[in-house]
PDB file of N, CA, C and O in Angstrom:
ATOM      1  N   MET Y   1      78.373  71.514  91.831  1.00  0.00           N
ATOM      2  CA  MET Y   1      79.993  70.840  91.898  1.00  0.00           C
ATOM      3  C   MET Y   1      80.500  71.555  90.955  1.00  0.00           C
ATOM      4  O   MET Y   1      81.059  71.749  89.531  1.00  0.00           O
ATOM      5  N   GLY Y   2      81.990  71.575  91.440  1.00  0.00           N
ATOM      6  CA  GLY Y   2      83.191  71.807  90.584  1.00  0.00           C
ATOM      7  C   GLY Y   2      83.910  70.619  89.822  1.00  0.00           C
ATOM      8  O   GLY Y   2      83.277  69.311  89.979  1.00  0.00           O
ATOM      9  N   ALA Y   3      84.644  71.172  89.029  1.00  0.00           N
ATOM     10  CA  ALA Y   3      85.349  70.005  88.228  1.00  0.00           C
ATOM     11  C   ALA Y   3      86.723  70.624  87.757  1.00  0.00           C
ATOM     12  O   ALA Y   3      87.181  71.575  87.935  1.00  0.00           O
ATOM     13  N   ILE Y   4      87.666  69.425  87.429  1.00  0.00           N
ATOM     14  CA  ILE Y   4      88.847  70.182  86.980  1.00  0.00           C
ATOM     15  C   ILE Y   4      89.084  69.589  85.577  1.00  0.00           C
ATOM     16  O   ILE Y   4      88.881  68.430  85.263  1.00  0.00           O
ATOM     17  N   TYR Y   5      89.199  70.918  84.666  1.00  0.00           N
ATOM     18  CA  TYR Y   5      89.260  71.094  83.363  1.00  0.00           C
ATOM     19  C   TYR Y   5      90.709  71.207  82.492  1.00  0.00           C
ATOM     20  O   TYR Y   5      91.765  71.537  83.530  1.00  0.00           O
ATOM     21  N   ASN Y   6      91.248  70.274  82.119  1.00  0.00           N
ATOM     22  CA  ASN Y   6      92.471  70.417  81.072  1.00  0.00           C
ATOM     23  C   ASN Y   6      92.508  71.723  80.344  1.00  0.00           C
ATOM     24  O   ASN Y   6      91.585  72.556  80.433  1.00  0.00           O
ATOM     25  N   TRP Y   7      93.559  72.495  79.874  1.00  0.00           N
ATOM     26  CA  TRP Y   7      93.535  73.743  79.385  1.00  0.00           C
ATOM     27  C   TRP Y   7      92.609  73.536  77.898  1.00  0.00           C
ATOM     28  O   TRP Y   7      91.383  74.701  77.770  1.00  0.00           O
ATOM     29  N   HIS Y   8      92.243  72.557  77.078  1.00  0.00           N
ATOM     30  CA  HIS Y   8      91.803  72.542  76.218  1.00  0.00           C
ATOM     31  C   HIS Y   8      90.106  72.737  76.577  1.00  0.00           C
ATOM     32  O   HIS Y   8      89.390  73.145  76.253  1.00  0.00           O
ATOM     33  N   ALA Y   9      90.112  71.881  77.126  1.00  0.00           N
ATOM     34  CA  ALA Y   9      88.492  71.663  77.898  1.00  0.00           C
ATOM     35  C   ALA Y   9      87.715  72.968  78.202  1.00  0.00           C
ATOM     36  O   ALA Y   9      86.819  73.465  78.409  1.00  0.00           O
ATOM     37  N   ALA Y  10      88.833  73.661  79.232  1.00  0.00           N
ATOM     38  CA  ALA Y  10      88.705  74.712  80.271  1.00  0.00           C
ATOM     39  C   ALA Y  10      88.115  75.986  79.067  1.00  0.00           C
ATOM     40  O   ALA Y  10      87.212  76.737  79.131  1.00  0.00           O
ATOM     41  N   LYS Y  11      88.742  76.065  77.913  1.00  0.00           N
ATOM     42  CA  LYS Y  11      88.703  77.008  76.636  1.00  0.00           C
ATOM     43  C   LYS Y  11      87.568  76.771  76.007  1.00  0.00           C
ATOM     44  O   LYS Y  11      86.770  77.605  75.586  1.00  0.00           O
ATOM     45  N   GLN Y  12      87.050  75.427  75.951  1.00  0.00           N
ATOM     46  CA  GLN Y  12      85.652  74.813  75.416  1.00  0.00           C
ATOM     47  C   GLN Y  12      84.325  75.556  76.116  1.00  0.00           C
ATOM     48  O   GLN Y  12      83.600  75.566  75.171  1.00  0.00           O
ATOM     49  N   ILE Y  13      84.448  75.294  77.486  1.00  0.00           N
ATOM     50  CA  ILE Y  13      83.435  75.650  78.214  1.00  0.00           C
ATOM     51  C   ILE Y  13      83.197  76.756  78.711  1.00  0.00           C
ATOM     52  O   ILE Y  13      82.583  77.413  79.295  1.00  0.00           O
ATOM     53  N   CYS Y  14      84.198  78.010  78.163  1.00  0.00           N
ATOM     54  CA  CYS Y  14      83.726  79.176  78.851  1.00  0.00           C
ATOM     55  C   CYS Y  14      82.424  79.697  78.267  1.00  0.00           C
ATOM     56  O   CYS Y  14      82.424  79.665  76.664  1.00  0.00           O
ATOM     57  N   PRO Y  15      81.954  80.528  78.869  1.00  0.00           N
ATOM     58  CA  PRO Y  15      80.415  81.372  78.637  1.00  0.00           C
ATOM     59  C   PRO Y  15      81.646  82.385  77.338  1.00  0.00           C
ATOM     60  O   PRO Y  15      82.076  83.011  77.118  1.00  0.00           O
ATOM     61  N   VAL Y  16      80.334  82.753  76.624  1.00  0.00           N
ATOM     62  CA  VAL Y  16      80.372  83.371  75.080  1.00  0.00           C
ATOM     63  C   VAL Y  16      80.899  84.553  75.902  1.00  0.00           C
ATOM     64  O   VAL Y  16      80.277  85.007  77.058  1.00  0.00           O
ATOM     65  N   GLY Y  17      82.213  85.666  75.388  1.00  0.00           N
ATOM     66  CA  GLY Y  17      82.570  86.764  75.713  1.00  0.00           C
ATOM     67  C   GLY Y  17      83.454  86.536  77.295  1.00  0.00           C
ATOM     68  O   GLY Y  17      83.840  87.879  77.767  1.00  0.00           O
ATOM     69  N   TRP Y  18      83.772  85.356  77.683  1.00  0.00           N
ATOM     70  CA  TRP Y  18      84.458  85.527  78.965  1.00  0.00           C
ATOM     71  C   TRP Y  18      86.056  84.581  77.636  1.00  0.00           C
ATOM     72  O   TRP Y  18      85.717  84.026  77.043  1.00  0.00           O
ATOM     73  N   HIS Y  19      87.148  84.615  78.785  1.00  0.00           N
ATOM     74  CA  HIS Y  19      87.834  83.903  78.244  1.00  0.00           C
ATOM     75  C   HIS Y  19      89.056  83.666  79.449  1.00  0.00           C
ATOM     76  O   HIS Y  19      88.721  84.166  80.685  1.00  0.00           O
ATOM     77  N   LEU Y  20      89.792  82.731  79.321  1.00  0.00           N
ATOM     78  CA  LEU Y  20      90.790  82.403  80.730  1.00  0.00           C
ATOM     79  C   LEU Y  20      91.593  83.525  80.948  1.00  0.00           C
ATOM     80  O   LEU Y  20      92.027  83.717  79.725  1.00  0.00           O
ATOM     81  N   PRO Y  21      92.519  83.698  81.731  1.00  0.00           N
ATOM     82  CA  PRO Y  21      93.003  84.917  82.089  1.00  0.00           C
ATOM     83  C   PRO Y  21      94.480  84.492  81.254  1.00  0.00           C
ATOM     84  O   PRO Y  21      94.944  83.127  81.882  1.00  0.00           O
ATOM     85  N   THR Y  22      94.990  85.236  80.829  1.00  0.00           N
ATOM     86  CA  THR Y  22      96.602  85.483  80.384  1.00  0.00           C
ATOM     87  C   THR Y  22      97.657  85.979  81.262  1.00  0.00           C
ATOM     88  O   THR Y  22      97.194  86.255  82.113  1.00  0.00           O
ATOM     89  N   LYS Y  23      98.695  85.293  80.794  1.00  0.00           N
ATOM     90  CA  LYS Y  23      99.665  86.320  81.900  1.00  0.00           C
ATOM     91  C   LYS Y  23      99.801  87.771  82.043  1.00  0.00           C
ATOM     92  O   LYS Y  23     100.121  88.303  83.095  1.00  0.00           O
ATOM     93  N   ASP Y  24      99.225  88.170  80.927  1.00  0.00           N
ATOM     94  CA  ASP Y  24      99.047  89.483  81.159  1.00  0.00           C
ATOM     95  C   ASP Y  24      97.838  90.261  81.959  1.00  0.00           C
ATOM     96  O   ASP Y  24      98.095  91.277  81.947  1.00  0.00           O
ATOM     97  N   ASP Y  25      96.745  89.368  81.796  1.00  0.00           N
ATOM     98  CA  ASP Y  25      95.615  89.593  82.660  1.00  0.00           C
ATOM     99  C   ASP Y  25      96.323  89.563  83.845  1.00  0.00           C
ATOM    100  O   ASP Y  25      95.591  90.755  84.811  1.00  0.00           O
ATOM    101  N   TRP Y  26      97.002  88.784  84.172  1.00  0.00           N
ATOM    102  CA  TRP Y  26      97.720  88.542  85.745  1.00  0.00           C
ATOM    103  C   TRP Y  26      98.262  89.830  86.429  1.00  0.00           C
ATOM    104  O   TRP Y  26      98.374  90.422  87.087  1.00  0.00           O
ATOM    105  N   ASP Y  27      99.060  89.554  85.217  1.00  0.00           N
ATOM    106  CA  ASP Y  27     100.327  90.784  85.612  1.00  0.00           C
ATOM    107  C   ASP Y  27      99.329  92.431  85.664  1.00  0.00           C
ATOM    108  O   ASP Y  27      99.897  93.360  86.652  1.00  0.00           O
ATOM    109  N   ARG Y  28      98.324  92.504  84.867  1.00  0.00           N
ATOM    110  CA  ARG Y  28      97.716  93.843  84.811  1.00  0.00           C
ATOM    111  C   ARG Y  28      96.619  93.976  86.314  1.00  0.00           C
ATOM    112  O   ARG Y  28      96.406  94.629  87.117  1.00  0.00           O
ATOM    113  N   LEU Y  29      96.267  92.823  86.845  1.00  0.00           N
ATOM    114  CA  LEU Y  29      95.636  92.636  88.114  1.00  0.00           C
ATOM    115  C   LEU Y  29      96.672  92.953  88.959  1.00  0.00           C
ATOM    116  O   LEU Y  29      96.195  93.716  90.357  1.00  0.00           O
ATOM    117  N   LEU Y  30      97.688  92.439  88.810  1.00  0.00           N
ATOM    118  CA  LEU Y  30      99.354  92.732  90.163  1.00  0.00           C
ATOM    119  C   LEU Y  30      98.771  93.933  90.289  1.00  0.00           C
ATOM    120  O   LEU Y  30      99.467  94.801  91.122  1.00  0.00           O
ATOM    121  N   GLU Y  31      99.321  94.794  88.933  1.00  0.00           N
ATOM    122  CA  GLU Y  31      99.544  96.553  88.909  1.00  0.00           C
ATOM    123  C   GLU Y  31      98.550  97.132  89.529  1.00  0.00           C
ATOM    124  O   GLU Y  31      98.477  97.859  89.958  1.00  0.00           O
ATOM    125  N   TYR Y  32      97.083  96.334  89.383  1.00  0.00           N
ATOM    126  CA  TYR Y  32      95.806  97.187  89.907  1.00  0.00           C
ATOM    127  C   TYR Y  32      96.037  96.949  91.300  1.00  0.00           C
ATOM    128  O   TYR Y  32      95.778  98.155  92.210  1.00  0.00           O
ATOM    129  N   ILE Y  33      95.727  95.957  91.815  1.00  0.00           N
ATOM    130  CA  ILE Y  33      96.635  95.711  93.133  1.00  0.00           C
ATOM    131  C   ILE Y  33      97.534  96.386  93.771  1.00  0.00           C
ATOM    132  O   ILE Y  33      97.084  97.260  95.152  1.00  0.00           O
ATOM    133  N   ASN Y  34      98.442  96.557  93.353  1.00  0.00           N
ATOM    134  CA  ASN Y  34      99.830  97.587  93.849  1.00  0.00           C
ATOM    135  C   ASN Y  34      98.920  99.126  93.892  1.00  0.00           C
ATOM    136  O   ASN Y  34      99.448  99.862  94.977  1.00  0.00           O
ATOM    137  N   ASP Y  35      98.396  99.408  92.741  1.00  0.00           N
ATOM    138  CA  ASP Y  35      98.252 101.075  92.934  1.00  0.00           C
ATOM    139  C   ASP Y  35      96.584 100.934  93.817  1.00  0.00           C
ATOM    140  O   ASP Y  35      96.598 102.248  94.576  1.00  0.00           O
ATOM    141  N   GLN Y  36      95.988 100.274  94.324  1.00  0.00           N
ATOM    142  CA  GLN Y  36      94.944 100.087  94.844  1.00  0.00           C
ATOM    143  C   GLN Y  36      95.227 100.031  96.348  1.00  0.00           C
ATOM    144  O   GLN Y  36      94.750 100.908  97.394  1.00  0.00           O
ATOM    145  N   ARG Y  37      96.372  99.097  96.858  1.00  0.00           N
ATOM    146  CA  ARG Y  37      96.662  98.516  98.411  1.00  0.00           C
ATOM    147  C   ARG Y  37      97.976  98.726  98.491  1.00  0.00           C
ATOM    148  O   ARG Y  37      98.424  98.764  99.777  1.00  0.00           O
ATOM    149  N   GLY Y  38      98.604  99.815  97.656  1.00  0.00           N
ATOM    150  CA  GLY Y  38      99.846  99.962  98.194  1.00  0.00           C
ATOM    151  C   GLY Y  38     100.912  98.923  97.611  1.00  0.00           C
ATOM    152  O   GLY Y  38     100.160  98.119  97.398  1.00  0.00           O
ATOM    153  N   PRO Y  39     101.894  99.399  97.998  1.00  0.00           N
ATOM    154  CA  PRO Y  39     103.286  98.549  97.547  1.00  0.00           C
ATOM    155  C   PRO Y  39     103.252  97.441  98.034  1.00  0.00           C
ATOM    156  O   PRO Y  39     102.804  97.277  98.962  1.00  0.00           O
ATOM    157  N   TYR Y  40     103.471  96.396  97.495  1.00  0.00           N
ATOM    158  CA  TYR Y  40     104.068  95.033  98.047  1.00  0.00           C
ATOM    159  C   TYR Y  40     105.365  94.556  97.680  1.00  0.00           C
ATOM    160  O   TYR Y  40     105.935  94.975  96.564  1.00  0.00           O
ATOM    161  N   THR Y  41     105.789  93.692  98.290  1.00  0.00           N
ATOM    162  CA  THR Y  41     107.333  93.495  97.805  1.00  0.00           C
ATOM    163  C   THR Y  41     107.149  91.536  96.709  1.00  0.00           C
ATOM    164  O   THR Y  41     106.495  91.032  97.752  1.00  0.00           O
ATOM    165  N   PHE Y  42     107.595  91.714  96.065  1.00  0.00           N
ATOM    166  CA  PHE Y  42     107.714  90.092  95.609  1.00  0.00           C
ATOM    167  C   PHE Y  42     108.200  90.631  94.781  1.00  0.00           C
ATOM    168  O   PHE Y  42     108.932  91.145  94.029  1.00  0.00           O
ATOM    169  N   ASN Y  43     108.686  89.012  93.983  1.00  0.00           N
ATOM    170  CA  ASN Y  43     110.030  88.950  92.742  1.00  0.00           C
ATOM    171  C   ASN Y  43     109.095  87.698  92.101  1.00  0.00           C
ATOM    172  O   ASN Y  43     108.559  86.799  92.153  1.00  0.00           O
ATOM    173  N   LYS Y  44     108.686  88.384  90.924  1.00  0.00           N
ATOM    174  CA  LYS Y  44     107.744  87.922  89.718  1.00  0.00           C
ATOM    175  C   LYS Y  44     108.231  86.648  89.330  1.00  0.00           C
ATOM    176  O   LYS Y  44     107.571  85.357  88.877  1.00  0.00           O
ATOM    177  N   ASN Y  45     109.850  86.277  89.694  1.00  0.00           N
ATOM    178  CA  ASN Y  45     110.223  84.651  89.386  1.00  0.00           C
ATOM    179  C   ASN Y  45     110.011  83.559  90.619  1.00  0.00           C
ATOM    180  O   ASN Y  45     110.021  82.268  90.515  1.00  0.00           O
ATOM    181  N   ASP Y  46     109.540  84.291  91.378  1.00  0.00           N
ATOM    182  CA  ASP Y  46     109.333  83.422  93.014  1.00  0.00           C
ATOM    183  C   ASP Y  46     108.160  83.056  92.489  1.00  0.00           C
ATOM    184  O   ASP Y  46     106.690  83.681  92.196  1.00  0.00           O
ATOM    185  N   ASP Y  47     107.562  81.342  92.448  1.00  0.00           N
ATOM    186  CA  ASP Y  47     106.152  80.894  92.671  1.00  0.00           C
ATOM    187  C   ASP Y  47     105.647  81.040  93.659  1.00  0.00           C
ATOM    188  O   ASP Y  47     104.148  80.662  93.732  1.00  0.00           O
ATOM    189  N   ASN Y  48     106.108  81.401  94.825  1.00  0.00           N
ATOM    190  CA  ASN Y  48     105.444  82.417  95.981  1.00  0.00           C
ATOM    191  C   ASN Y  48     104.805  83.568  96.352  1.00  0.00           C
ATOM    192  O   ASN Y  48     104.236  84.048  97.259  1.00  0.00           O
ATOM    193  N   MET Y  49     104.905  84.276  95.151  1.00  0.00           N
ATOM    194  CA  MET Y  49     104.873  85.628  95.283  1.00  0.00           C
ATOM    195  C   MET Y  49     103.339  86.049  95.661  1.00  0.00           C
ATOM    196  O   MET Y  49     103.086  86.950  96.080  1.00  0.00           O
ATOM    197  N   TRP Y  50     102.258  84.847  95.119  1.00  0.00           N
ATOM    198  CA  TRP Y  50     100.888  84.969  95.430  1.00  0.00           C
ATOM    199  C   TRP Y  50     100.707  84.977  97.287  1.00  0.00           C
ATOM    200  O   TRP Y  50      99.747  85.873  97.375  1.00  0.00           O
ATOM    201  N   ASN Y  51     101.404  84.712  97.757  1.00  0.00           N
ATOM    202  CA  ASN Y  51     101.226  84.674  99.152  1.00  0.00           C
ATOM    203  C   ASN Y  51     101.305  86.099  99.890  1.00  0.00           C
ATOM    204  O   ASN Y  51     100.891  86.388 100.436  1.00  0.00           O
ATOM    205  N   ASP Y  52     102.618  87.012  99.117  1.00  0.00           N
ATOM    206  CA  ASP Y  52     102.448  88.124  99.690  1.00  0.00           C
ATOM    207  C   ASP Y  52     100.995  88.916  99.350  1.00  0.00           C
ATOM    208  O   ASP Y  52     100.642  89.822  99.537  1.00  0.00           O
ATOM    209  N   ILE Y  53     100.638  89.203  97.684  1.00  0.00           N
ATOM    210  CA  ILE Y  53      99.960  89.545  97.369  1.00  0.00           C
ATOM    211  C   ILE Y  53      98.446  89.164  97.629  1.00  0.00           C
ATOM    212  O   ILE Y  53      97.684  90.208  98.059  1.00  0.00           O
ATOM    213  N   ASN Y  54      98.370  88.173  98.410  1.00  0.00           N
ATOM    214  CA  ASN Y  54      96.820  87.467  98.871  1.00  0.00           C
ATOM    215  C   ASN Y  54      96.816  88.471 100.443  1.00  0.00           C
ATOM    216  O   ASN Y  54      95.773  88.893 100.721  1.00  0.00           O
ATOM    217  N   LYS Y  55      97.943  89.178 100.775  1.00  0.00           N
ATOM    218  CA  LYS Y  55      97.464  90.138 101.954  1.00  0.00           C
ATOM    219  C   LYS Y  55      96.733  91.200 101.744  1.00  0.00           C
ATOM    220  O   LYS Y  55      96.018  91.827 102.522  1.00  0.00           O
ATOM    221  N   HIS Y  56      96.819  91.638 100.482  1.00  0.00           N
ATOM    222  CA  HIS Y  56      96.478  93.119 100.249  1.00  0.00           C
ATOM    223  C   HIS Y  56      94.983  92.445  99.508  1.00  0.00           C
ATOM    224  O   HIS Y  56      93.925  93.623  99.529  1.00  0.00           O
ATOM    225  N   LEU Y  57      94.477  91.444  99.166  1.00  0.00           N
ATOM    226  CA  LEU Y  57      93.163  91.161  98.389  1.00  0.00           C
ATOM    227  C   LEU Y  57      92.382  90.691  99.861  1.00  0.00           C
ATOM    228  O   LEU Y  57      91.170  90.586  99.613  1.00  0.00           O
ATOM    229  N   LYS Y  58      92.907  90.028 101.181  1.00  0.00           N
ATOM    230  CA  LYS Y  58      91.999  89.586 101.823  1.00  0.00           C
ATOM    231  C   LYS Y  58      90.751  90.730 102.660  1.00  0.00           C
ATOM    232  O   LYS Y  58      91.577  91.902 102.470  1.00  0.00           O
ATOM    233  N   LYS Y  59      90.154  90.433 103.007  1.00  0.00           N
ATOM    234  CA  LYS Y  59      88.692  90.922 103.886  1.00  0.00           C
ATOM    235  C   LYS Y  59      88.964  90.821 105.252  1.00  0.00           C
ATOM    236  O   LYS Y  59      89.170  89.710 105.936  1.00  0.00           O
ATOM    237  N   GLU Y  60      89.152  92.244 105.587  1.00  0.00           N
ATOM    238  CA  GLU Y  60      89.830  91.982 107.270  1.00  0.00           C
ATOM    239  C   GLU Y  60      88.395  92.287 107.602  1.00  0.00           C
ATOM    240  O   GLU Y  60      88.208  92.188 108.768  1.00  0.00           O
ATOM    241  N   LYS Y  61      87.409  92.831 107.277  1.00  0.00           N
ATOM    242  CA  LYS Y  61      85.868  93.034 108.312  1.00  0.00           C
ATOM    243  C   LYS Y  61      85.082  93.088 107.367  1.00  0.00           C
ATOM    244  O   LYS Y  61      85.376  93.510 106.158  1.00  0.00           O
ATOM    245  N   GLY Y  62      83.876  93.385 107.548  1.00  0.00           N
ATOM    246  CA  GLY Y  62      82.444  93.846 107.139  1.00  0.00           C
ATOM    247  C   GLY Y  62      82.110  92.535 106.560  1.00  0.00           C
ATOM    248  O   GLY Y  62      81.427  92.582 104.989  1.00  0.00           O
ATOM    249  N   TRP Y  63      82.096  91.229 106.503  1.00  0.00           N
ATOM    250  CA  TRP Y  63      81.826  90.194 105.688  1.00  0.00           C
ATOM    251  C   TRP Y  63      79.903  90.300 105.381  1.00  0.00           C
ATOM    252  O   TRP Y  63      79.815  89.063 104.966  1.00  0.00           O
ATOM    253  N   ILE Y  64      79.342  90.974 106.204  1.00  0.00           N
ATOM    254  CA  ILE Y  64      78.103  90.394 106.424  1.00  0.00           C
ATOM    255  C   ILE Y  64      77.407  92.105 105.781  1.00  0.00           C
ATOM    256  O   ILE Y  64      78.061  93.192 105.631  1.00  0.00           O
TER     257      ILE Y  64
END
């Protein structure tokens, strides 16, 4: 069962050695995706930028 936590509670329940992702963590992920899957177009100020990036993350075949 999942739950929704506020920021403070989420920080408290992270396992030892884990952390909640920072903006820098997300930016590094975007750079990695771009390097591995080819360029994508997005505007970092656009709230919907993940819609385009999701296309690079989806699995097209080999689900099993």
